[in-house]
Structures are given as C-alpha cells and as structure tokens.
C-alpha cells in the first residue's frame, strides 16, 4: 500500500463533486494530511478578541482534498481508519458572534489562546485554579462529496459526513461514510485538540493538525446511509460528573436550558465569568439526551467531568 501527502494549501471551501481531485489513490492507501486550523490561518498565537471582528467567514472551515479513491462507486462505503492525529503546540477557543447554542445571549467576541502540553497530554484552562483539559485530538471535518450539484457549505454536517465534530473519532477509530459519487472525493480538516459532546459555543480547542488516515472501499455495507463510526476503547471508569439539566417540550430549548444552568453553576461555584464558563462547556462538557420518550417534555443534561478541577 502507498503513502501519500497532502499539503496545507491543497484545500477547498465547499463540498462540490465538480472540484477536481488533488490525488487519485488505490483502495487501502494511507494519506498524511497537513491541515491548518478552522480559521484557515486567520487566528494565530498572537491574536486577540479584536481579531475575531475581522474574520473572513467565507474562508472558515476549509478542508484538505478531495481524494479520489479508485474503485469507489455510488452505493459503496468509504472506510476511514484514523491512524494518528498530531496537533500543533497551541490552539484557540472563541465565542464568535452568531455562532453557538447561546449565540443570542453571548453577543461580544471572546478569544482564548491555549498552550498545548503534548508531552503530558493536557492544556490548562486556568492554571491558577488548576483547571486542565485532557487532550484528545481529532478532525472535526471528514466527509465525501454529495451527489447533488453543489456548492454546499462546509459548516454543517451532512449524510455524507462533513462537519461532524464527533470527539470519539480519534486515533484508533474507524469512520464509515456513504459513497454518493465515483471516487468518493474524500476531504478532511478542522483539527481539534479537545472538545465536549455538542461543542456548545461553536468552537473546540481549534488547532492545526497532521492527520494520517487510511482510505478503503467497502462493498458490503448497504446500511451505511449516514456516518457510522467504531471507537477505540473509551475509558470513563471512576470519572465523576456534575450534571445540570434542561426540561422543555422542545429538544433544542432543553439543551439551551441545561447549558445555561451549567454556566450559572460554574460562575457561582468556581468563580468563573459567564463567557469563560461557556467556553469550558464547549471544550469539556458533554451535552446528552437523558430522556426523550415521556412527553410532553425532553430532559437534556450538560455533564461536566469533575476531574478537570484538580484543585
């Protein structure tokens, strides 16, 4: 099997099956992708919150590719094995006006620049308070081209993948994507060093990554109609959580309520300002559906691991 390389500038900004592939590879080949962060290099370690006001939004969430996988035909499945993900030594998290689950409540831009301790596998959210986040890097964007004539934004997820922002697709995981066009036309990007389930403020710990992936065509998975994935071992033994909940007849309202309650809890019990609490929920908290059958209300929880509070 061959190993290929994709450079940072070999990227595109929309999903569109008319985009010419940058590589044609055999099924089973490995590709190493060198990807800029989701800001497409607009945010740097020296950036401040004022930098967010000049972001060119049409340049965000670029993906590297597309890769034509020989033998992939509509109806097949593209098997994406995540061999490794390496981050940069820095990252960023932001509240960007117009993005996030509570975008109507957090209207001012805010930016946090992280120093990533890759050797020990964590990043301090607040060193003085002893709040540190385990690093679990993954690519937020992994997808193949849609059969419909494009272009389609890279911001949302689709049945063919895209911005799935799923923190469990780390090294050792396998992602399965439904092929809709010949060659699949796979692309990847949006590196994250850590993220909670839900990415509630709209950003995780965003960072450049080098992702090594193996792409294989599978012919016998007709049930792959949306992204499926198989995780590496997930160890949550002995973890303790503090959970707030939202109880509402609308699922999104319940999620927003659970998040608001966690922000209030963190603000009072851990003496955080609300915007810091909001960003902490995005990088470390898990938004979970706990009860969805007893109408008229849904119950959604925001679960915060207590282990991140080392003091």
GROMACS .gro file of C-alpha atoms in nm:
model
  311
    1UNK     CA    1   0.000   0.000   0.000
    2UNK     CA    2   0.122   0.351  -0.082
    3UNK     CA    3   0.156   0.652   0.149
    4UNK     CA    4   0.067   0.995   0.010
    5UNK     CA    5   0.096   1.351   0.144
    6UNK     CA    6  -0.142   1.644   0.120
    7UNK     CA    7  -0.016   1.998   0.187
    8UNK     CA    8  -0.191   2.277   0.376
    9UNK     CA    9  -0.267   2.475   0.062
   10UNK     CA   10  -0.436   2.178  -0.108
   11UNK     CA   11  -0.777   2.262   0.028
   12UNK     CA   12  -1.123   2.381  -0.070
   13UNK     CA   13  -1.407   2.570   0.097
   14UNK     CA   14  -1.723   2.391  -0.020
   15UNK     CA   15  -1.849   2.039  -0.086
   16UNK     CA   16  -1.892   2.010  -0.462
   17UNK     CA   17  -1.842   1.697  -0.672
   18UNK     CA   18  -1.720   1.914  -0.961
   19UNK     CA   19  -1.399   2.002  -0.770
   20UNK     CA   20  -1.110   1.818  -0.931
   21UNK     CA   21  -0.931   1.571  -0.701
   22UNK     CA   22  -0.577   1.656  -0.592
   23UNK     CA   23  -0.485   1.286  -0.562
   24UNK     CA   24  -0.601   0.954  -0.704
   25UNK     CA   25  -0.520   0.668  -0.469
   26UNK     CA   26  -0.575   0.294  -0.451
   27UNK     CA   27  -0.820   0.149  -0.201
   28UNK     CA   28  -0.622   0.080   0.118
   29UNK     CA   29  -0.369   0.360   0.066
   30UNK     CA   30  -0.265   0.588   0.353
   31UNK     CA   31  -0.264   0.967   0.324
   32UNK     CA   32  -0.100   1.216   0.558
   33UNK     CA   33  -0.288   1.548   0.563
   34UNK     CA   34  -0.124   1.868   0.689
   35UNK     CA   35  -0.420   2.090   0.785
   36UNK     CA   36  -0.446   2.446   0.907
   37UNK     CA   37  -0.690   2.524   1.188
   38UNK     CA   38  -1.055   2.603   1.114
   39UNK     CA   39  -0.979   2.975   1.084
   40UNK     CA   40  -0.764   2.893   0.779
   41UNK     CA   41  -0.469   3.062   0.948
   42UNK     CA   42  -0.656   3.382   1.031
   43UNK     CA   43  -0.610   3.324   1.405
   44UNK     CA   44  -0.254   3.288   1.538
   45UNK     CA   45  -0.099   3.252   1.886
   46UNK     CA   46  -0.073   3.634   1.894
   47UNK     CA   47  -0.438   3.701   1.810
   48UNK     CA   48  -0.676   3.883   2.045
   49UNK     CA   49  -1.053   3.907   2.066
   50UNK     CA   50  -1.045   4.203   1.829
   51UNK     CA   51  -0.906   3.967   1.563
   52UNK     CA   52  -1.244   3.794   1.556
   53UNK     CA   53  -1.413   4.107   1.423
   54UNK     CA   54  -1.210   4.090   1.102
   55UNK     CA   55  -1.252   3.718   1.031
   56UNK     CA   56  -1.337   3.640   0.670
   57UNK     CA   57  -1.619   3.391   0.731
   58UNK     CA   58  -1.616   3.262   0.374
   59UNK     CA   59  -1.266   3.126   0.443
   60UNK     CA   60  -1.354   2.931   0.759
   61UNK     CA   61  -1.370   2.551   0.789
   62UNK     CA   62  -1.163   2.470   0.482
   63UNK     CA   63  -1.098   2.100   0.415
   64UNK     CA   64  -0.795   1.935   0.254
   65UNK     CA   65  -0.861   1.726  -0.057
   66UNK     CA   66  -1.055   1.598  -0.236
   67UNK     CA   67  -0.906   1.249  -0.270
   68UNK     CA   68  -1.033   1.020  -0.547
   69UNK     CA   69  -1.030   0.659  -0.422
   70UNK     CA   70  -1.017   0.417  -0.712
   71UNK     CA   71  -1.297   0.162  -0.717
   72UNK     CA   72  -1.536   0.367  -0.504
   73UNK     CA   73  -1.881   0.380  -0.664
   74UNK     CA   74  -2.219   0.515  -0.552
   75UNK     CA   75  -2.369   0.274  -0.301
   76UNK     CA   76  -2.030   0.172  -0.161
   77UNK     CA   77  -1.890   0.270   0.177
   78UNK     CA   78  -1.561   0.452   0.235
   79UNK     CA   79  -1.383   0.314   0.540
   80UNK     CA   80  -1.164   0.581   0.703
   81UNK     CA   81  -0.918   0.446   0.958
   82UNK     CA   82  -0.768   0.715   1.182
   83UNK     CA   83  -0.408   0.610   1.229
   84UNK     CA   84  -0.281   0.920   1.406
   85UNK     CA   85  -0.366   1.285   1.477
   86UNK     CA   86  -0.091   1.526   1.581
   87UNK     CA   87  -0.174   1.879   1.695
   88UNK     CA   88   0.031   2.196   1.696
   89UNK     CA   89   0.162   2.325   2.031
   90UNK     CA   90  -0.112   2.588   2.051
   91UNK     CA   91  -0.483   2.622   1.994
   92UNK     CA   92  -0.773   2.861   2.034
   93UNK     CA   93  -1.132   2.870   2.154
   94UNK     CA   94  -1.367   3.158   2.079
   95UNK     CA   95  -1.712   3.295   2.123
   96UNK     CA   96  -1.783   3.425   1.776
   97UNK     CA   97  -2.095   3.641   1.736
   98UNK     CA   98  -2.363   3.445   1.553
   99UNK     CA   99  -2.222   3.101   1.642
  100UNK     CA  100  -2.305   2.866   1.927
  101UNK     CA  101  -2.605   2.729   2.114
  102UNK     CA  102  -2.647   3.054   2.310
  103UNK     CA  103  -2.542   3.292   2.033
  104UNK     CA  104  -2.833   3.523   2.115
  105UNK     CA  105  -2.706   3.561   2.473
  106UNK     CA  106  -2.329   3.592   2.419
  107UNK     CA  107  -2.302   3.879   2.175
  108UNK     CA  108  -1.944   4.000   2.229
  109UNK     CA  109  -1.640   3.830   2.076
  110UNK     CA  110  -1.408   3.649   2.315
  111UNK     CA  111  -1.090   3.453   2.240
  112UNK     CA  112  -0.879   3.214   2.446
  113UNK     CA  113  -0.532   3.108   2.323
  114UNK     CA  114  -0.418   2.773   2.464
  115UNK     CA  115  -0.070   2.631   2.516
  116UNK     CA  116  -0.091   2.257   2.448
  117UNK     CA  117   0.133   2.034   2.657
  118UNK     CA  118   0.151   1.748   2.409
  119UNK     CA  119   0.414   1.557   2.608
  120UNK     CA  120   0.189   1.528   2.914
  121UNK     CA  121  -0.137   1.536   2.721
  122UNK     CA  122  -0.325   1.832   2.868
  123UNK     CA  123  -0.384   2.207   2.839
  124UNK     CA  124  -0.455   2.444   3.125
  125UNK     CA  125  -0.787   2.625   3.103
  126UNK     CA  126  -0.692   2.815   3.418
  127UNK     CA  127  -0.359   2.720   3.577
  128UNK     CA  128  -0.418   2.926   3.892
  129UNK     CA  129  -0.743   2.741   3.960
  130UNK     CA  130  -0.593   2.410   3.849
  131UNK     CA  131  -0.845   2.355   3.568
  132UNK     CA  132  -0.684   2.145   3.297
  133UNK     CA  133  -0.829   1.969   2.995
  134UNK     CA  134  -0.706   1.630   2.867
  135UNK     CA  135  -0.600   1.644   2.501
  136UNK     CA  136  -0.793   1.405   2.276
  137UNK     CA  137  -0.726   1.528   1.922
  138UNK     CA  138  -0.948   1.458   1.624
  139UNK     CA  139  -1.056   1.609   1.294
  140UNK     CA  140  -1.394   1.779   1.310
  141UNK     CA  141  -1.442   1.765   0.932
  142UNK     CA  142  -1.430   1.433   0.749
  143UNK     CA  143  -1.654   1.369   0.453
  144UNK     CA  144  -1.711   1.277   0.092
  145UNK     CA  145  -1.880   1.465  -0.192
  146UNK     CA  146  -2.258   1.475  -0.220
  147UNK     CA  147  -2.437   1.352  -0.531
  148UNK     CA  148  -2.637   1.674  -0.558
  149UNK     CA  149  -2.487   1.954  -0.765
  150UNK     CA  150  -2.304   2.195  -0.533
  151UNK     CA  151  -2.166   2.403  -0.383
  152UNK     CA  152  -2.258   2.318  -0.023
  153UNK     CA  153  -2.114   2.491   0.283
  154UNK     CA  154  -1.858   2.307   0.497
  155UNK     CA  155  -2.013   2.450   0.816
  156UNK     CA  156  -2.288   2.186   0.879
  157UNK     CA  157  -2.278   1.805   0.882
  158UNK     CA  158  -2.447   1.604   0.607
  159UNK     CA  159  -2.540   1.240   0.547
  160UNK     CA  160  -2.202   1.217   0.368
  161UNK     CA  161  -2.010   1.350   0.668
  162UNK     CA  162  -1.856   1.694   0.670
  163UNK     CA  163  -1.850   1.893   0.993
  164UNK     CA  164  -1.947   1.600   1.217
  165UNK     CA  165  -1.744   1.739   1.514
  166UNK     CA  166  -1.750   1.400   1.688
  167UNK     CA  167  -1.486   1.379   1.957
  168UNK     CA  168  -1.482   0.999   1.963
  169UNK     CA  169  -1.331   0.970   1.612
  170UNK     CA  170  -0.977   0.988   1.750
  171UNK     CA  171  -0.668   0.782   1.667
  172UNK     CA  172  -0.771   0.418   1.657
  173UNK     CA  173  -1.126   0.493   1.545
  174UNK     CA  174  -1.282   0.396   1.213
  175UNK     CA  175  -1.533   0.615   1.030
  176UNK     CA  176  -1.768   0.478   0.762
  177UNK     CA  177  -1.908   0.717   0.502
  178UNK     CA  178  -2.170   0.650   0.230
  179UNK     CA  179  -2.025   0.700  -0.119
  180UNK     CA  180  -2.251   0.900  -0.350
  181UNK     CA  181  -2.016   0.982  -0.640
  182UNK     CA  182  -1.743   0.791  -0.820
  183UNK     CA  183  -1.414   0.806  -0.633
  184UNK     CA  184  -1.587   0.921  -0.312
  185UNK     CA  185  -1.388   1.251  -0.318
  186UNK     CA  186  -1.282   1.249   0.049
  187UNK     CA  187  -1.164   1.558   0.237
  188UNK     CA  188  -1.063   1.634   0.597
  189UNK     CA  189  -0.991   1.935   0.819
  190UNK     CA  190  -1.096   2.134   1.129
  191UNK     CA  191  -0.845   1.998   1.379
  192UNK     CA  192  -0.945   1.988   1.745
  193UNK     CA  193  -0.721   1.919   2.045
  194UNK     CA  194  -1.021   1.860   2.273
  195UNK     CA  195  -1.398   1.905   2.268
  196UNK     CA  196  -1.704   1.816   2.469
  197UNK     CA  197  -2.002   1.643   2.311
  198UNK     CA  198  -2.201   1.921   2.149
  199UNK     CA  199  -1.927   2.186   2.102
  200UNK     CA  200  -2.185   2.423   2.250
  201UNK     CA  201  -2.015   2.760   2.197
  202UNK     CA  202  -1.935   2.675   1.835
  203UNK     CA  203  -1.562   2.612   1.879
  204UNK     CA  204  -1.349   2.348   2.050
  205UNK     CA  205  -0.975   2.379   2.112
  206UNK     CA  206  -0.911   2.459   1.746
  207UNK     CA  207  -0.562   2.374   1.622
  208UNK     CA  208  -0.364   2.282   1.313
  209UNK     CA  209  -0.322   1.906   1.278
  210UNK     CA  210  -0.137   1.642   1.083
  211UNK     CA  211  -0.378   1.354   1.028
  212UNK     CA  212  -0.274   1.013   0.894
  213UNK     CA  213  -0.571   0.825   0.751
  214UNK     CA  214  -0.620   0.500   0.558
  215UNK     CA  215  -0.898   0.501   0.296
  216UNK     CA  216  -1.054   0.170   0.189
  217UNK     CA  217  -1.354   0.096  -0.030
  218UNK     CA  218  -1.606  -0.148   0.122
  219UNK     CA  219  -1.870  -0.309  -0.099
  220UNK     CA  220  -2.094  -0.491   0.151
  221UNK     CA  221  -2.239  -0.221   0.378
  222UNK     CA  222  -2.567  -0.110   0.215
  223UNK     CA  223  -2.689   0.011   0.557
  224UNK     CA  224  -2.430   0.293   0.566
  225UNK     CA  225  -2.663   0.581   0.481
  226UNK     CA  226  -2.510   0.833   0.723
  227UNK     CA  227  -2.173   0.848   0.902
  228UNK     CA  228  -2.114   0.546   1.126
  229UNK     CA  229  -1.806   0.503   1.343
  230UNK     CA  230  -1.629   0.249   1.560
  231UNK     CA  231  -1.437   0.390   1.854
  232UNK     CA  232  -1.114   0.281   2.015
  233UNK     CA  233  -1.154   0.175   2.380
  234UNK     CA  234  -1.320   0.457   2.576
  235UNK     CA  235  -1.227   0.457   2.942
  236UNK     CA  236  -1.455   0.662   3.165
  237UNK     CA  237  -1.417   0.441   3.472
  238UNK     CA  238  -1.404   0.624   3.805
  239UNK     CA  239  -1.494   0.956   3.641
  240UNK     CA  240  -1.732   1.172   3.840
  241UNK     CA  241  -1.959   1.431   3.678
  242UNK     CA  242  -2.162   1.726   3.788
  243UNK     CA  243  -2.471   1.745   3.567
  244UNK     CA  244  -2.725   2.020   3.514
  245UNK     CA  245  -3.043   1.955   3.319
  246UNK     CA  246  -3.295   2.127   3.098
  247UNK     CA  247  -3.658   2.016   3.091
  248UNK     CA  248  -3.856   2.156   2.800
  249UNK     CA  249  -4.108   2.041   2.534
  250UNK     CA  250  -3.858   2.139   2.261
  251UNK     CA  251  -3.530   1.946   2.239
  252UNK     CA  252  -3.320   2.249   2.147
  253UNK     CA  253  -3.475   2.456   2.424
  254UNK     CA  254  -3.395   2.177   2.670
  255UNK     CA  255  -3.033   2.175   2.554
  256UNK     CA  256  -3.008   2.553   2.589
  257UNK     CA  257  -3.159   2.536   2.937
  258UNK     CA  258  -2.915   2.265   3.054
  259UNK     CA  259  -2.625   2.472   2.923
  260UNK     CA  260  -2.746   2.793   3.092
  261UNK     CA  261  -2.775   2.609   3.424
  262UNK     CA  262  -2.418   2.477   3.394
  263UNK     CA  263  -2.287   2.826   3.317
  264UNK     CA  264  -2.465   2.956   3.627
  265UNK     CA  265  -2.324   2.671   3.836
  266UNK     CA  266  -1.966   2.728   3.715
  267UNK     CA  267  -1.997   3.103   3.761
  268UNK     CA  268  -2.102   3.067   4.123
  269UNK     CA  269  -1.920   2.757   4.245
  270UNK     CA  270  -1.594   2.802   4.050
  271UNK     CA  271  -1.593   3.182   4.032
  272UNK     CA  272  -1.582   3.198   3.650
  273UNK     CA  273  -1.716   3.477   3.439
  274UNK     CA  274  -2.002   3.354   3.218
  275UNK     CA  275  -1.814   3.362   2.888
  276UNK     CA  276  -1.528   3.151   3.031
  277UNK     CA  277  -1.784   2.905   3.168
  278UNK     CA  278  -1.950   2.892   2.824
  279UNK     CA  279  -1.618   2.811   2.653
  280UNK     CA  280  -1.532   2.549   2.919
  281UNK     CA  281  -1.864   2.376   2.846
  282UNK     CA  282  -1.767   2.365   2.479
  283UNK     CA  283  -1.427   2.203   2.529
  284UNK     CA  284  -1.501   1.975   2.828
  285UNK     CA  285  -1.875   1.937   2.892
  286UNK     CA  286  -2.088   1.664   2.736
  287UNK     CA  287  -2.439   1.754   2.622
  288UNK     CA  288  -2.650   1.438   2.648
  289UNK     CA  289  -3.010   1.338   2.583
  290UNK     CA  290  -3.121   1.164   2.902
  291UNK     CA  291  -3.497   1.120   2.845
  292UNK     CA  292  -3.684   1.151   2.517
  293UNK     CA  293  -3.998   0.935   2.545
  294UNK     CA  294  -4.219   1.077   2.820
  295UNK     CA  295  -4.398   1.363   2.652
  296UNK     CA  296  -4.459   1.650   2.663
  297UNK     CA  297  -4.104   1.718   2.792
  298UNK     CA  298  -3.749   1.619   2.698
  299UNK     CA  299  -3.469   1.603   2.955
  300UNK     CA  300  -3.122   1.701   2.836
  301UNK     CA  301  -2.813   1.711   3.056
  302UNK     CA  302  -2.487   1.903   3.050
  303UNK     CA  303  -2.229   1.678   3.215
  304UNK     CA  304  -1.903   1.829   3.340
  305UNK     CA  305  -1.623   1.588   3.443
  306UNK     CA  306  -1.507   1.677   3.793
  307UNK     CA  307  -1.153   1.550   3.725
  308UNK     CA  308  -1.066   1.867   3.527
  309UNK     CA  309  -1.082   2.063   3.855
  310UNK     CA  310  -0.756   1.945   4.004
  311UNK     CA  311  -0.779   2.191   4.295
   0.00000   0.00000   0.00000
